[in-house]
């Protein structure tokens, strides 16, 4: 059985990951702190290491990565790192420590498990049903809203999220409002509804009589009525009816309950840290690379299709997101339009525009992205001109992928310093 080591994982993330990996016959081992983590890394030699950094990439995490890199047996073990948003130049330097993916929160779990499956070389089953899940808290009321559809991955997460909220906020008498008004359900959704209510009721600290369901669908009420284990859960079509039974009566009798809910209950407490990985499945983000975990965005400019494919394969091994350009005109248009890269691999001999002209264009537009010349050019004068125009390194074709990667990491590291 393949083994994955999770280091400093929050409770929500750890339990969800453990359950999901178990479905795929993968064992998850947990480690807390550097000493425990390093011991398990060198004794287990897991197929994958996942590190969750809650606040920052602190010295402890970097020390652990450094120790791993210096161990001959552990250095090649891939690492997925989950952490705060950081500059791409800093993320790129993590490659030399074996970090193949860097995810920022909220994690896109579909992409996250796709990455794990790729590293472990096995496909993961994953429910791709479109689904929006929102969970927040006000006072002792946990508000859960599900829209668009019932995604089984998200339904599993609800159990851990509710338990974590109850523990974190030390709720004595927790109450839940489950909003399903955006869903049209039928008997084909029965299994997923059962999974939903099993996870909602999993924590014994939450009394079933304190679970209220708002749904316009009679099927929900019929399902709950037909399952004795859900006895006590109330289903209603009217929000005011639910709130009358949950909101404490200490309010002024003149207060409109709808206004009270809008102002006090349904407003998420943005400053509250519920801990753990946030819940995301497939939503788009402005920074695609952040959501997919890619460490590098690389432009490869070469008119030789074989060279382009070889370089793409080389950088894909370290999760590089490669954009391929068969001529200089296409690449220059991309740069002028505002396309950003972490690294540019450039041939000096291109059919429509020589590499020196491209370097001059980069200078003209104040593009500071490091450039590596990968070319058969051997004339000393041409190489000197390229370096004087800002190129960071020159690699003579052909070279083995390992050497190209080593030189690229060196350039990225020096550029980030």
CSV table of N, CA and C in Angstrom, one decimal, residues 158-222:
chain,number,residue,atom,x,y,z
A,158,UNK,N,-18.5,18.4,5.2
A,158,UNK,CA,-19.4,19.0,6.2
A,158,UNK,C,-19.2,18.4,7.6
A,159,UNK,N,-19.1,17.1,7.7
A,159,UNK,CA,-18.9,16.5,9.0
A,159,UNK,C,-17.8,17.1,9.8
A,160,UNK,N,-16.6,17.2,9.1
A,160,UNK,CA,-15.4,17.7,9.8
A,160,UNK,C,-15.5,19.2,10.1
A,161,UNK,N,-16.1,19.9,9.2
A,161,UNK,CA,-16.2,21.4,9.3
A,161,UNK,C,-17.1,21.7,10.5
A,162,UNK,N,-18.3,21.0,10.7
A,162,UNK,CA,-19.2,21.3,11.8
A,162,UNK,C,-18.5,20.9,13.1
A,163,UNK,N,-17.8,19.8,13.2
A,163,UNK,CA,-17.1,19.4,14.4
A,163,UNK,C,-16.1,20.4,14.8
A,164,UNK,N,-15.3,20.9,13.8
A,164,UNK,CA,-14.3,21.8,14.0
A,164,UNK,C,-14.8,23.1,14.5
A,165,UNK,N,-15.9,23.6,14.0
A,165,UNK,CA,-16.5,24.8,14.4
A,165,UNK,C,-17.0,24.7,15.9
A,166,UNK,N,-17.6,23.6,16.2
A,166,UNK,CA,-18.1,23.4,17.6
A,166,UNK,C,-17.0,23.4,18.6
A,167,UNK,N,-15.9,22.7,18.2
A,167,UNK,CA,-14.7,22.7,19.1
A,167,UNK,C,-14.0,24.0,19.2
A,168,UNK,N,-13.8,24.6,18.1
A,168,UNK,CA,-13.0,25.9,18.0
A,168,UNK,C,-13.7,27.0,18.8
A,169,UNK,N,-15.1,27.1,18.6
A,169,UNK,CA,-15.8,28.1,19.3
A,169,UNK,C,-16.5,27.7,20.6
A,170,UNK,N,-16.2,26.5,21.0
A,170,UNK,CA,-16.6,26.0,22.3
A,170,UNK,C,-18.1,26.1,22.5
A,171,UNK,N,-18.9,25.7,21.4
A,171,UNK,CA,-20.3,25.9,21.4
A,171,UNK,C,-21.0,24.9,22.4
A,172,UNK,N,-21.8,25.4,23.3
A,172,UNK,CA,-22.4,24.5,24.3
A,172,UNK,C,-23.7,24.0,23.7
A,173,UNK,N,-24.5,24.8,23.0
A,173,UNK,CA,-25.7,24.3,22.5
A,173,UNK,C,-25.8,24.7,21.0
A,174,UNK,N,-25.0,24.0,20.1
A,174,UNK,CA,-24.9,24.4,18.7
A,174,UNK,C,-26.2,24.1,18.0
A,175,UNK,N,-26.5,25.0,17.0
A,175,UNK,CA,-27.7,24.8,16.2
A,175,UNK,C,-27.4,25.0,14.8
A,176,UNK,N,-28.1,24.3,13.9
A,176,UNK,CA,-27.8,24.3,12.5
A,176,UNK,C,-29.0,24.7,11.7
A,177,UNK,N,-28.8,25.6,10.7
A,177,UNK,CA,-29.8,25.8,9.7
A,177,UNK,C,-29.2,25.4,8.4
A,178,UNK,N,-29.9,24.4,7.8
A,178,UNK,CA,-29.4,23.8,6.5
A,178,UNK,C,-30.3,24.4,5.4
A,179,UNK,N,-29.8,25.2,4.5
A,179,UNK,CA,-30.5,25.8,3.4
A,179,UNK,C,-30.4,25.0,2.1
A,180,UNK,N,-31.5,24.4,1.6
A,180,UNK,CA,-31.5,23.6,0.4
A,180,UNK,C,-32.5,24.2,-0.6
A,181,UNK,N,-32.8,25.5,-0.5
A,181,UNK,CA,-33.9,26.0,-1.3
A,181,UNK,C,-33.5,26.2,-2.8
A,182,UNK,N,-32.2,26.1,-3.1
A,182,UNK,CA,-31.8,26.2,-4.5
A,182,UNK,C,-31.7,24.9,-5.2
A,183,UNK,N,-32.1,23.8,-4.5
A,183,UNK,CA,-32.0,22.4,-5.1
A,183,UNK,C,-33.4,21.9,-5.5
A,184,UNK,N,-33.5,21.2,-6.6
A,184,UNK,CA,-34.6,20.5,-7.0
A,184,UNK,C,-34.3,19.0,-6.9
A,185,UNK,N,-34.9,18.3,-6.0
A,185,UNK,CA,-34.5,17.0,-5.7
A,185,UNK,C,-35.6,15.9,-6.0
A,186,UNK,N,-35.1,14.7,-6.2
A,186,UNK,CA,-36.1,13.6,-6.4
A,186,UNK,C,-35.5,12.3,-5.8
A,187,UNK,N,-36.1,11.2,-6.0
A,187,UNK,CA,-35.7,9.9,-5.4
A,187,UNK,C,-34.3,9.6,-5.9
A,188,UNK,N,-33.8,10.0,-7.0
A,188,UNK,CA,-32.5,9.7,-7.5
A,188,UNK,C,-31.4,10.4,-6.6
A,189,UNK,N,-31.8,11.4,-5.9
A,189,UNK,CA,-30.9,12.1,-5.0
A,189,UNK,C,-30.9,11.5,-3.6
A,190,UNK,N,-31.7,10.4,-3.4
A,190,UNK,CA,-31.9,9.8,-2.0
A,190,UNK,C,-30.6,9.4,-1.3
A,191,UNK,N,-29.7,8.8,-2.1
A,191,UNK,CA,-28.4,8.3,-1.5
A,191,UNK,C,-27.6,9.5,-1.0
A,192,UNK,N,-27.5,10.5,-1.8
A,192,UNK,CA,-26.7,11.7,-1.5
A,192,UNK,C,-27.3,12.5,-0.3
A,193,UNK,N,-28.7,12.5,-0.3
A,193,UNK,CA,-29.3,13.2,0.9
A,193,UNK,C,-29.0,12.4,2.2
A,194,UNK,N,-29.1,11.1,2.1
A,194,UNK,CA,-28.7,10.3,3.3
A,194,UNK,C,-27.3,10.6,3.7
A,195,UNK,N,-26.4,10.7,2.8
A,195,UNK,CA,-25.0,11.0,3.1
A,195,UNK,C,-24.9,12.4,3.7
A,196,UNK,N,-25.7,13.4,3.2
A,196,UNK,CA,-25.7,14.7,3.8
A,196,UNK,C,-26.1,14.7,5.2
A,197,UNK,N,-27.3,14.1,5.5
A,197,UNK,CA,-27.8,14.1,6.9
A,197,UNK,C,-27.0,13.2,7.8
A,198,UNK,N,-26.3,12.2,7.3
A,198,UNK,CA,-25.4,11.4,8.1
A,198,UNK,C,-24.2,12.2,8.6
A,199,UNK,N,-23.8,13.1,7.7
A,199,UNK,CA,-22.6,13.9,8.1
A,199,UNK,C,-23.0,15.1,8.9
A,200,UNK,N,-24.2,15.7,8.7
A,200,UNK,CA,-24.7,16.7,9.5
A,200,UNK,C,-24.9,16.3,11.0
A,201,UNK,N,-25.4,15.0,11.1
A,201,UNK,CA,-25.7,14.5,12.5
A,201,UNK,C,-24.6,13.7,13.1
A,202,UNK,N,-23.4,13.7,12.5
A,202,UNK,CA,-22.3,12.8,13.0
A,202,UNK,C,-21.8,13.2,14.3
A,203,UNK,N,-21.8,14.5,14.6
A,203,UNK,CA,-21.2,15.0,15.9
A,203,UNK,C,-22.3,14.9,17.0
A,204,UNK,N,-22.0,14.1,18.1
A,204,UNK,CA,-23.0,13.9,19.1
A,204,UNK,C,-23.3,15.2,19.9
A,205,UNK,N,-22.5,16.2,19.8
A,205,UNK,CA,-22.7,17.4,20.5
A,205,UNK,C,-23.9,18.2,19.9
A,206,UNK,N,-24.3,17.9,18.7
A,206,UNK,CA,-25.3,18.6,18.0
A,206,UNK,C,-26.6,17.7,18.0
A,207,UNK,N,-27.6,18.3,18.8
A,207,UNK,CA,-28.8,17.6,19.0
A,207,UNK,C,-29.7,17.7,17.7
A,208,UNK,N,-30.3,16.6,17.3
A,208,UNK,CA,-31.1,16.6,16.1
A,208,UNK,C,-32.3,17.6,16.2
A,209,UNK,N,-32.8,17.9,17.4
A,209,UNK,CA,-33.8,18.9,17.5
A,209,UNK,C,-33.4,20.3,17.2
A,210,UNK,N,-32.0,20.4,17.2
A,210,UNK,CA,-31.5,21.8,16.9
A,210,UNK,C,-31.0,21.8,15.4
A,211,UNK,N,-31.4,20.9,14.6
A,211,UNK,CA,-31.1,20.9,13.2
A,211,UNK,C,-32.4,21.3,12.4
A,212,UNK,N,-32.4,22.4,11.7
A,212,UNK,CA,-33.6,22.8,10.9
A,212,UNK,C,-33.2,22.9,9.5
A,213,UNK,N,-34.1,22.3,8.6
A,213,UNK,CA,-33.8,22.3,7.2
A,213,UNK,C,-34.8,23.2,6.5
A,214,UNK,N,-34.3,24.1,5.7
A,214,UNK,CA,-35.2,24.9,4.9
A,214,UNK,C,-35.2,24.4,3.4
A,215,UNK,N,-36.3,23.8,3.0
A,215,UNK,CA,-36.4,23.3,1.6
A,215,UNK,C,-37.8,23.4,1.1
A,216,UNK,N,-37.8,23.7,-0.2
A,216,UNK,CA,-39.1,23.8,-0.9
A,216,UNK,C,-39.6,22.5,-1.5
A,217,UNK,N,-38.8,21.5,-1.3
A,217,UNK,CA,-39.0,20.2,-1.9
A,217,UNK,C,-39.6,19.2,-0.9
A,218,UNK,N,-40.8,18.6,-1.2
A,218,UNK,CA,-41.4,17.7,-0.3
A,218,UNK,C,-40.6,16.4,-0.1
A,219,UNK,N,-39.8,16.1,-1.1
A,219,UNK,CA,-39.0,14.9,-1.0
A,219,UNK,C,-38.1,14.8,0.2
A,220,UNK,N,-37.5,16.0,0.6
A,220,UNK,CA,-36.6,16.1,1.7
A,220,UNK,C,-37.4,15.7,3.0
A,221,UNK,N,-38.6,16.3,3.2
A,221,UNK,CA,-39.3,16.0,4.4
A,221,UNK,C,-39.7,14.5,4.4
A,222,UNK,N,-40.1,13.9,3.2
A,222,UNK,CA,-40.5,12.5,3.2
A,222,UNK,C,-39.3,11.6,3.5
